[in-house]
Tab-separated table of C-alpha atoms and ligand atoms in Angstrom:
chain	number	residue	atom	x	y	z
W	1	MET	CA	7.233	10.893	19.044
W	2	LYS	CA	4.287	9.397	17.198
W	3	SER	CA	1.344	7.931	19.030
W	4	ILE	CA	-1.002	5.104	18.101
W	5	ALA	CA	-4.737	5.657	18.453
W	6	TYR	CA	-7.792	3.554	17.679
W	7	LEU	CA	-10.835	5.295	16.233
W	8	SER	CA	-14.351	3.925	15.936
W	9	LEU	CA	-16.412	4.892	12.887
W	10	GLY	CA	-20.148	4.445	12.453
W	11	SER	CA	-22.773	5.420	9.891
W	12	ASN	CA	-26.475	4.616	9.590
W	13	MET	CA	-27.754	7.122	7.041
W	14	GLY	CA	-27.465	7.329	3.259
W	15	GLU	CA	-24.512	5.727	1.527
W	16	ARG	CA	-23.093	4.291	4.715
W	17	GLU	CA	-19.989	2.657	3.270
W	18	ALA	CA	-19.172	5.746	1.219
W	19	TYR	CA	-19.289	7.882	4.379
W	20	LEU	CA	-16.872	5.540	6.145
W	21	GLU	CA	-14.577	5.633	3.144
W	22	LYS	CA	-14.729	9.416	2.816
W	23	ALA	CA	-14.067	9.931	6.508
W	24	ILE	CA	-10.961	7.735	6.358
W	25	ASN	CA	-9.713	9.470	3.241
W	26	ILE	CA	-10.144	12.937	4.760
W	27	LEU	CA	-8.441	11.916	8.015
W	28	ASP	CA	-5.531	10.502	6.036
W	29	SER	CA	-5.294	13.374	3.563
W	30	HIS	CA	-3.742	16.123	5.681
W	31	GLY	CA	-0.509	14.269	6.326
W	32	LYS	CA	-0.955	14.530	10.101
W	33	ILE	CA	-2.816	11.275	10.623
W	34	GLU	CA	-1.600	8.083	9.027
W	35	VAL	CA	-4.301	5.433	8.743
W	36	ARG	CA	-2.346	2.246	9.311
W	37	ARG	CA	-4.945	-0.514	9.568
W	38	LYS	CA	-8.659	-0.951	9.036
W	39	SER	CA	-10.918	-3.564	10.536
W	40	SER	CA	-13.584	-5.291	8.523
W	41	ILE	CA	-16.922	-3.525	8.268
W	42	TYR	CA	-19.750	-4.855	10.448
W	43	GLU	CA	-23.470	-4.288	10.112
W	44	THR	CA	-24.857	-3.693	13.576
W	45	ASP	CA	-28.238	-3.330	15.215
W	46	PRO	CA	-28.675	0.124	16.748
W	47	VAL	CA	-27.868	0.306	20.440
W	48	GLY	CA	-29.402	2.864	22.813
W	49	PHE	CA	-32.089	4.461	20.677
W	50	THR	CA	-33.198	1.369	18.762
W	51	ASP	CA	-35.819	2.839	16.415
W	52	GLN	CA	-33.339	3.745	13.692
W	53	GLY	CA	-31.553	2.038	10.795
W	54	GLU	CA	-28.746	-0.486	11.093
W	55	PHE	CA	-25.232	0.885	11.338
W	56	LEU	CA	-22.059	0.066	9.538
W	57	ASN	CA	-19.247	0.117	12.115
W	58	MET	CA	-15.513	-0.345	11.910
W	59	VAL	CA	-12.324	0.547	13.774
W	60	ILE	CA	-9.118	2.004	12.355
W	61	GLU	CA	-5.629	2.271	13.768
W	62	VAL	CA	-3.923	5.606	13.185
W	63	ARG	CA	-0.418	6.908	13.835
W	64	THR	CA	-0.086	10.586	14.608
W	65	ASP	CA	1.879	13.220	16.430
W	66	LEU	CA	-1.284	15.245	17.081
W	67	ARG	CA	-2.153	15.598	20.755
W	68	PRO	CA	-5.390	13.807	21.736
W	69	GLU	CA	-7.411	17.050	21.930
W	70	ILE	CA	-6.276	18.052	18.437
W	71	LEU	CA	-7.003	14.585	17.104
W	72	LEU	CA	-10.536	14.952	18.526
W	73	GLN	CA	-10.897	18.323	16.765
W	74	GLN	CA	-9.861	16.696	13.503
W	75	CYS	CA	-12.449	13.952	13.989
W	76	LEU	CA	-15.186	16.497	14.731
W	77	GLN	CA	-14.084	18.532	11.701
W	78	VAL	CA	-14.430	15.491	9.439
W	79	GLU	CA	-17.922	14.858	10.840
W	80	HIS	CA	-18.751	18.485	10.081
W	81	ASP	CA	-17.187	18.399	6.577
W	82	LEU	CA	-19.282	15.370	5.693
W	83	GLY	CA	-22.399	17.271	6.735
W	84	ARG	CA	-23.288	15.662	10.041
W	85	LYS	CA	-26.084	17.394	11.851
W	86	ARG	CA	-26.400	16.780	15.570
W	87	GLU	CA	-30.083	16.099	16.032
W	88	PHE	CA	-30.348	14.118	19.221
W	89	LYS	CA	-28.127	11.990	21.390
W	90	TRP	CA	-27.623	8.491	20.006
W	91	GLY	CA	-29.846	9.331	17.015
W	92	PRO	CA	-29.131	8.518	13.354
W	93	ARG	CA	-25.979	9.988	11.844
W	94	ILE	CA	-24.173	9.956	8.537
W	95	ILE	CA	-20.876	9.610	10.362
W	96	ASP	CA	-19.649	9.328	13.922
W	97	ILE	CA	-15.958	9.180	14.809
W	98	ASP	CA	-14.894	8.406	18.369
W	99	ILE	CA	-11.434	8.122	19.873
W	100	LEU	CA	-11.345	4.771	21.645
W	101	LEU	CA	-7.734	4.579	22.781
W	102	TYR	CA	-4.661	6.789	22.538
W	103	ASP	CA	-1.389	5.028	23.347
W	104	HIS	CA	-1.739	3.657	26.828
W	105	LYS	CA	-3.214	6.874	28.231
W	106	SER	CA	-6.223	7.637	30.372
W	107	ILE	CA	-7.537	11.133	29.599
W	108	ASP	CA	-10.280	12.928	31.477
W	109	SER	CA	-10.671	16.477	30.222
W	110	GLU	CA	-13.768	18.570	29.663
W	111	ASP	CA	-14.128	17.545	25.995
W	112	LEU	CA	-12.411	14.208	25.884
W	113	LEU	CA	-12.590	10.935	27.772
W	114	VAL	CA	-10.162	8.187	26.775
W	115	PRO	CA	-10.688	5.246	26.798
W	116	HIS	CA	-14.107	6.081	25.378
W	117	PRO	CA	-16.349	5.593	28.426
W	118	ARG	CA	-18.902	3.313	26.759
W	119	MET	CA	-16.572	1.224	24.616
W	120	GLN	CA	-16.373	-1.775	26.928
W	121	GLU	CA	-20.127	-2.337	26.780
W	122	ARG	CA	-20.395	-2.033	22.981
W	123	ALA	CA	-19.921	-5.175	20.912
W	124	PHE	CA	-20.041	-3.001	17.778
W	125	VAL	CA	-16.812	-1.365	19.000
W	126	LEU	CA	-15.055	-4.313	20.661
W	127	ILE	CA	-15.479	-6.835	17.837
W	128	PRO	CA	-13.722	-4.691	15.191
W	129	LEU	CA	-11.123	-3.445	17.721
W	130	LEU	CA	-10.230	-6.988	18.773
W	131	GLU	CA	-9.999	-8.011	15.132
W	132	LEU	CA	-7.079	-5.566	14.856
W	133	GLU	CA	-5.582	-6.112	18.339
W	134	PRO	CA	-6.860	-9.324	19.937
W	135	SER	CA	-5.199	-8.871	23.326
W	136	ILE	CA	-5.248	-5.106	23.748
W	137	PRO	CA	-5.604	-4.118	27.443
W	138	HIS	CA	-7.570	-1.383	29.176
W	139	PRO	CA	-5.031	1.310	30.113
W	140	ALA	CA	-6.460	1.854	33.596
W	141	ASP	CA	-6.022	-1.646	35.007
W	142	GLY	CA	-4.692	-3.831	32.204
W	143	THR	CA	-7.911	-5.865	31.799
W	144	PRO	CA	-7.877	-7.290	28.256
W	145	PHE	CA	-10.792	-5.914	26.255
W	146	ASN	CA	-11.672	-9.434	25.114
W	147	ARG	CA	-12.813	-10.095	28.672
W	148	PHE	CA	-15.325	-7.223	28.400
W	149	LEU	CA	-16.579	-8.712	25.148
W	150	ASP	CA	-17.051	-12.108	26.809
W	151	GLU	CA	-19.384	-10.423	29.297
W	152	ILE	CA	-21.672	-8.906	26.647
W	153	PRO	CA	-24.612	-11.338	26.324
W	154	ASP	CA	-25.985	-10.451	22.882
W	155	LYS	CA	-23.369	-10.311	20.170
W	156	GLU	CA	-25.693	-11.394	17.340
W	157	GLY	CA	-26.428	-7.736	16.709
W	158	VAL	CA	-22.972	-7.407	15.118
W	159	ARG	CA	-22.553	-9.199	11.782
W	160	LEU	CA	-19.587	-9.225	9.450
W	161	TRP	CA	-20.631	-7.159	6.432
W	162	LYS	CA	-17.447	-6.791	4.438
W	163	GLN	CA	-14.221	-8.511	5.233
W	164	ILE	CA	-11.249	-6.211	4.907
W	165	ASN	CA	-7.702	-7.423	4.748
W	166	GLY	CA	-5.469	-4.575	5.819
W	167	GLU	CA	-5.069	-2.173	2.949
W	168	ASP	CA	-7.783	-3.774	0.789
W	169	ALA	CA	-10.516	-1.667	2.347
W	170	PHE	CA	-13.002	-0.225	-0.115
W	171	VAL	CA	-11.651	-2.069	-3.127
W	172	HIS	CA	-14.885	-3.414	-4.518
W	173	SER	CA	-14.909	-6.878	-5.963
W	174	GLU	CA	-18.583	-7.101	-6.912
W	175	SER	CA	-19.400	-6.235	-10.502
C	201	ATP	N1	-13.249	9.600	23.312
C	201	ATP	C1	-14.066	10.472	22.700
C	201	ATP	N2	-14.234	10.442	21.356
C	201	ATP	C2	-15.065	11.308	20.748
C	201	ATP	N3	-15.771	12.271	21.375
C	201	ATP	C3	-15.637	12.358	22.714
C	201	ATP	C4	-14.782	11.470	23.434
C	201	ATP	N4	-14.835	11.804	24.761
C	201	ATP	C5	-15.666	12.834	24.861
C	201	ATP	N5	-16.161	13.184	23.643
C	201	ATP	C6	-17.101	14.288	23.414
C	201	ATP	O1	-18.287	13.773	22.890
C	201	ATP	C7	-18.788	14.688	21.933
C	201	ATP	C8	-19.428	13.940	20.795
C	201	ATP	O2	-20.542	13.350	21.239
C	201	ATP	P1	-21.505	12.681	20.191
C	201	ATP	O3	-22.650	13.585	19.912
C	201	ATP	O4	-20.748	12.189	18.971
C	201	ATP	O5	-21.963	11.449	21.066
C	201	ATP	P2	-22.632	10.206	20.538
C	201	ATP	O6	-21.751	9.635	19.445
C	201	ATP	O7	-24.060	10.504	20.184
C	201	ATP	O8	-22.617	9.218	21.773
C	201	ATP	P3	-21.446	8.332	22.320
C	201	ATP	O9	-20.436	9.274	22.901
C	201	ATP	O10	-22.136	7.472	23.314
C	201	ATP	O11	-20.874	7.536	21.175
C	201	ATP	C9	-17.600	15.423	21.367
C	201	ATP	O12	-17.949	16.765	21.130
C	201	ATP	C10	-16.545	15.263	22.405
C	201	ATP	O13	-16.258	16.480	23.080
C	202	PH2	N1	-24.991	-0.245	16.374
C	202	PH2	C1	-24.654	0.985	16.760
C	202	PH2	N2	-25.407	1.606	17.685
C	202	PH2	C2	-25.052	2.864	18.078
C	202	PH2	C3	-23.926	3.509	17.521
C	202	PH2	C4	-23.176	2.823	16.544
C	202	PH2	O1	-22.160	3.346	16.007
C	202	PH2	N3	-23.563	1.565	16.186
C	202	PH2	N4	-23.590	4.743	17.956
C	202	PH2	C5	-24.272	5.325	18.917
C	202	PH2	C6	-23.834	6.631	19.426
C	202	PH2	O2	-22.525	6.852	19.267
C	202	PH2	C7	-25.475	4.761	19.501
C	202	PH2	N5	-25.792	3.472	19.021
């Protein structure tokens, strides 16, 4: 049976939008992961290590029969294929792909924590996720993620950068 997962994508180096686009295309290209919906793209102030460039962030919904650990491997492989170098934790990156949610599961294995352990404190994750699924609940206790967003004081650091309507992602209208 197919599962539904939500992935967070972020880029703050080089051609940021092109990296998001390439990552989605690679994920979708093997026939194992169907990218069903894409949030808008947001420009976001860096969180954690703040002395770095602004990010573009978005969330996608995928449908897959890959197990969560294999889905993670695919995400890491795409990061690798696009040339990501791991320099330091929370530092600049051409692409970062995190698994936020996988069905209604809680997973705690050596390499994978789902829900992503820091997602509920990150407006740059919650705003695009809630755009796709406004009342999605936390699998552990059913708390709607919009309640976590309400508790984040500073949301100005997340600004709509490019509105996406479903399948229209990456179709450029500017001339
Ligand atoms: N839900 C998850 N999604 C992606 N990676 C995860 C997840 N849970 C655990 N990991 C582990 O985290 C590692 C990736 O860490 P990475 O260097 O991308 O962290 P980061 O993006 O700098 O920080 P953060 O995890 O806070 O976003 C992966 O190798 C993976 O084993
Ligand atoms: N705005 C923003 N800040 C971050 C991001 C990110 O994707 N966007 N990713 C991080 C590590 O995963 C650390 N800080």
